[in-house]
mmCIF file of C-alpha atoms in Angstrom:
data_model
loop_
_atom_site.group_PDB
_atom_site.id
_atom_site.type_symbol
_atom_site.label_atom_id
_atom_site.label_comp_id
_atom_site.label_asym_id
_atom_site.label_seq_id
_atom_site.Cartn_x
_atom_site.Cartn_y
_atom_site.Cartn_z
ATOM 1 C CA MET E 1 125.639 47.242 117.940
ATOM 2 C CA PHE E 2 129.341 45.479 117.777
ATOM 3 C CA CYS E 3 130.691 45.525 113.911
ATOM 4 C CA TYR E 4 132.926 42.834 112.862
ATOM 5 C CA LYS E 5 135.270 43.938 110.385
ATOM 6 C CA VAL E 6 138.092 41.903 108.435
ATOM 7 C CA VAL E 7 140.569 42.693 106.589
ATOM 8 C CA SER E 8 142.482 40.338 104.249
ATOM 9 C CA VAL E 9 145.790 40.404 102.884
ATOM 10 C CA THR E 10 145.734 39.127 100.033
ATOM 11 C CA PHE E 11 148.794 39.291 97.252
ATOM 12 C CA ILE E 12 151.852 40.797 98.545
ATOM 13 C CA SER E 13 154.218 41.766 95.170
ATOM 14 C CA ALA E 14 157.958 42.777 95.107
ATOM 15 C CA ALA E 15 161.219 42.702 93.352
ATOM 16 C CA HIS E 16 162.805 39.053 94.147
ATOM 17 C CA GLY E 17 165.615 37.408 93.832
ATOM 18 C CA GLN E 18 168.678 36.650 96.512
ATOM 19 C CA ALA E 19 170.090 39.825 98.331
ATOM 20 C CA ILE E 20 166.987 42.386 96.548
ATOM 21 C CA ILE E 21 164.875 45.024 99.018
ATOM 22 C CA SER E 22 162.978 46.198 97.002
ATOM 23 C CA ASP E 23 162.451 49.765 96.402
ATOM 24 C CA LYS E 24 158.323 49.415 95.457
ATOM 25 C CA VAL E 25 155.982 46.954 97.337
ATOM 26 C CA THR E 26 152.034 46.009 96.017
ATOM 27 C CA PHE E 27 149.554 44.681 98.220
ATOM 28 C CA GLY E 28 146.444 44.261 97.983
ATOM 29 C CA GLY E 29 142.893 42.002 99.425
ATOM 30 C CA THR E 30 139.740 42.440 100.848
ATOM 31 C CA LEU E 31 137.907 44.371 103.436
ATOM 32 C CA ARG E 32 134.241 43.187 105.104
ATOM 33 C CA SER E 33 132.112 44.254 107.437
ATOM 34 C CA MET E 34 128.274 43.640 108.255
ATOM 35 C CA THR E 35 127.084 47.110 107.340
ATOM 36 C CA SER E 36 128.512 50.051 104.883
ATOM 37 C CA GLU E 37 128.886 51.778 107.513
ATOM 38 C CA GLY E 38 130.803 50.011 109.253
ATOM 39 C CA LEU E 39 133.298 49.492 105.680
ATOM 40 C CA SER E 40 134.056 53.100 105.524
ATOM 41 C CA ASN E 41 134.898 53.460 109.078
ATOM 42 C CA LEU E 42 137.562 50.659 107.868
ATOM 43 C CA ALA E 43 138.637 52.100 104.839
ATOM 44 C CA ARG E 44 138.898 55.072 106.535
ATOM 45 C CA ARG E 45 141.499 53.938 109.400
ATOM 46 C CA ILE E 46 142.900 51.872 106.423
ATOM 47 C CA ARG E 47 144.171 55.670 105.185
ATOM 48 C CA GLU E 48 145.254 56.926 108.247
ATOM 49 C CA VAL E 49 147.452 54.037 109.567
ATOM 50 C CA ILE E 50 149.174 53.916 105.963
ATOM 51 C CA GLU E 51 149.844 57.274 105.742
ATOM 52 C CA ALA E 52 150.511 57.752 108.846
ATOM 53 C CA GLN E 53 152.928 54.723 108.569
ATOM 54 C CA SER E 54 154.461 56.464 105.462
ATOM 55 C CA VAL E 55 155.921 59.017 107.288
ATOM 56 C CA VAL E 56 157.224 57.711 110.517
ATOM 57 C CA HIS E 57 159.559 55.548 107.465
ATOM 58 C CA ARG E 58 159.961 58.249 105.396
ATOM 59 C CA CYS E 59 158.855 56.664 102.827
ATOM 60 C CA SER E 60 156.134 57.283 99.973
ATOM 61 C CA ALA E 61 152.308 55.707 99.964
ATOM 62 C CA SER E 62 149.294 55.051 97.950
ATOM 63 C CA ILE E 63 146.479 54.114 98.537
ATOM 64 C CA ASP E 64 143.878 52.963 95.931
ATOM 65 C CA PHE E 65 140.597 51.266 96.695
ATOM 66 C CA MET E 66 139.533 51.125 93.604
ATOM 67 C CA GLU E 67 136.257 53.138 93.606
ATOM 68 C CA LYS E 68 136.732 53.899 89.629
ATOM 69 C CA ILE E 69 136.796 50.218 88.374
ATOM 70 C CA GLY E 70 133.721 49.659 90.472
ATOM 71 C CA ARG E 71 131.497 50.310 93.541
ATOM 72 C CA PRO E 72 132.200 48.788 96.808
ATOM 73 C CA TYR E 73 130.017 46.078 97.997
ATOM 74 C CA PRO E 74 127.158 47.521 100.075
ATOM 75 C CA GLU E 75 125.790 44.903 102.883
ATOM 76 C CA THR E 76 122.724 42.806 102.232
ATOM 77 C CA LEU E 77 119.209 43.003 104.110
ATOM 78 C CA ASN E 78 116.697 41.172 104.176
ATOM 79 C CA ASP E 79 113.464 43.531 104.081
ATOM 80 C CA ASP E 80 111.281 41.853 107.261
ATOM 81 C CA GLY E 81 108.349 41.476 104.793
ATOM 82 C CA MET E 82 109.897 39.627 101.915
ATOM 83 C CA TYR E 83 111.996 37.384 104.274
ATOM 84 C CA MET E 84 108.490 36.329 106.263
ATOM 85 C CA HIS E 85 106.825 35.805 102.439
ATOM 86 C CA VAL E 86 109.807 33.409 101.489
ATOM 87 C CA LYS E 87 109.668 31.186 105.096
ATOM 88 C CA ARG E 88 106.157 31.388 104.475
ATOM 89 C CA VAL E 89 106.699 29.955 101.137
ATOM 90 C CA GLY E 90 109.460 27.726 102.091
ATOM 91 C CA ASP E 91 107.401 26.453 104.865
ATOM 92 C CA SER E 92 104.632 25.507 103.100
ATOM 93 C CA LEU E 93 106.766 23.316 99.915
ATOM 94 C CA LEU E 94 109.741 21.973 101.615
ATOM 95 C CA GLY E 95 108.407 22.272 105.755
ATOM 96 C CA GLU E 96 109.084 24.426 108.506
ATOM 97 C CA HIS E 97 112.058 21.261 109.568
ATOM 98 C CA ASN E 98 113.678 22.323 106.070
ATOM 99 C CA VAL E 99 113.714 26.296 106.321
ATOM 100 C CA HIS E 100 116.437 27.559 108.157
ATOM 101 C CA LEU E 101 117.939 30.830 109.209
ATOM 102 C CA SER E 102 121.295 31.859 108.429
ATOM 103 C CA PRO E 103 123.471 33.625 109.916
ATOM 104 C CA PRO E 104 124.807 36.575 109.158
ATOM 105 C CA VAL E 105 127.655 36.732 106.482
ATOM 106 C CA MET E 106 130.991 38.878 105.823
ATOM 107 C CA GLY E 107 130.482 37.887 102.059
ATOM 108 C CA ALA E 108 131.277 40.229 99.146
ATOM 109 C CA GLU E 109 127.730 40.725 97.298
ATOM 110 C CA ASP E 110 126.555 41.320 94.700
ATOM 111 C CA PHE E 111 122.423 40.996 95.684
ATOM 112 C CA GLY E 112 123.147 43.570 98.209
ATOM 113 C CA PHE E 113 122.531 46.468 95.232
ATOM 114 C CA TYR E 114 119.547 44.733 94.592
ATOM 115 C CA SER E 115 118.327 45.033 98.052
ATOM 116 C CA GLN E 116 119.172 48.769 98.416
ATOM 117 C CA ILE E 117 116.346 49.473 95.381
ATOM 118 C CA ILE E 118 113.160 46.583 96.159
ATOM 119 C CA PRO E 119 112.384 44.862 99.137
ATOM 120 C CA SER E 120 114.730 41.832 99.061
ATOM 121 C CA ALA E 121 115.443 38.117 100.751
ATOM 122 C CA MET E 122 118.454 36.494 99.597
ATOM 123 C CA PHE E 123 118.116 32.387 100.581
ATOM 124 C CA TRP E 124 120.346 29.964 99.939
ATOM 125 C CA LEU E 125 119.029 26.314 98.568
ATOM 126 C CA CYS E 126 121.261 23.465 100.981
ATOM 127 C CA ILE E 127 122.957 21.249 98.957
ATOM 128 C CA ARG E 128 124.902 18.915 101.370
ATOM 129 C CA ASN E 129 125.023 15.926 100.613
ATOM 130 C CA VAL E 130 127.868 13.156 101.268
ATOM 131 C CA SER E 131 126.716 10.549 99.577
ATOM 132 C CA VAL E 132 127.609 11.983 96.791
ATOM 133 C CA GLY E 133 130.221 13.950 97.428
ATOM 134 C CA SER E 134 128.515 17.386 98.559
ATOM 135 C CA TYR E 135 129.998 19.167 101.112
ATOM 136 C CA HIS E 136 132.479 21.361 99.627
ATOM 137 C CA SER E 137 131.868 24.784 100.591
ATOM 138 C CA LEU E 138 131.228 26.984 97.637
ATOM 139 C CA HIS E 139 134.778 28.666 96.906
ATOM 140 C CA SER E 140 135.992 25.452 97.951
ATOM 141 C CA PRO E 141 138.607 23.929 94.589
ATOM 142 C CA HIS E 142 136.789 21.064 95.923
ATOM 143 C CA PHE E 143 133.359 22.274 95.146
ATOM 144 C CA PHE E 144 130.372 19.590 94.355
ATOM 145 C CA LEU E 145 127.436 21.058 92.981
ATOM 146 C CA ASP E 146 124.917 17.506 93.816
ATOM 147 C CA GLU E 147 122.447 18.740 90.388
ATOM 148 C CA ASN E 148 119.586 16.893 91.958
ATOM 149 C CA ALA E 149 118.868 20.289 94.179
ATOM 150 C CA LEU E 150 118.579 22.567 91.771
ATOM 151 C CA PRO E 151 114.906 21.379 90.957
ATOM 152 C CA ILE E 152 114.221 21.904 94.490
ATOM 153 C CA GLY E 153 115.323 25.432 94.339
ATOM 154 C CA ALA E 154 114.145 26.068 90.661
ATOM 155 C CA ALA E 155 110.578 25.336 92.910
ATOM 156 C CA LEU E 156 110.900 27.558 95.714
ATOM 157 C CA HIS E 157 112.111 30.228 94.006
ATOM 158 C CA ALA E 158 108.775 30.205 91.022
ATOM 159 C CA ALA E 159 106.550 29.306 94.397
ATOM 160 C CA VAL E 160 108.327 32.816 96.043
ATOM 161 C CA ALA E 161 108.045 34.404 92.391
ATOM 162 C CA VAL E 162 103.970 33.288 91.822
ATOM 163 C CA ALA E 163 102.971 33.531 95.843
ATOM 164 C CA TYR E 164 104.003 37.454 95.915
ATOM 165 C CA LEU E 165 102.964 38.051 92.445
ATOM 166 C CA GLU E 166 99.295 36.288 93.681
ATOM 167 C CA SER E 167 99.821 39.268 96.597
ATOM 168 C CA GLN E 168 99.906 42.128 94.730
ATOM 169 C CA ALA E 169 97.192 40.445 91.970
ATOM 170 C CA SER E 170 95.005 43.154 93.157
ATOM 171 C CA ARG E 171 96.896 45.950 93.827
ATOM 172 C CA PHE E 172 97.235 45.537 89.337
ATOM 173 C CA HIS E 173 93.300 45.792 88.868
#
């Protein structure tokens, strides 16, 4: 399977001013991959390139992926059984035409930590409603939440939980 990887340099910091050549530059950003293995390979390759380039240019470099501050985000994988459970409940509650499979995305997501421990399925509540101005993406400064979608999301989450507990009830009797 081909694994897409993305490196985003999101900041560069150095001394500034006219006719100043800084003796130190700091830059950073994010790494994204569809798999944890891809993320590890990407970090390893970035380290190799930076270390080699520092030798070529006769300077020093240090690389800090900030693992001491927090673990890198793992991939978020839906458990097949849990995915089918959520899809069945969603189809029943909202109608099949309102439940769509989301393509994989390379976002860093806390939910990935849960999916490493318990069977999980991450799903999105789509809130696009052009008539009230709710059409910008989540990280846009223009994002606006159509709060009329919240009861639908709450009902879906509750229905998924109740149906799951009912399906597991025989295990506890």
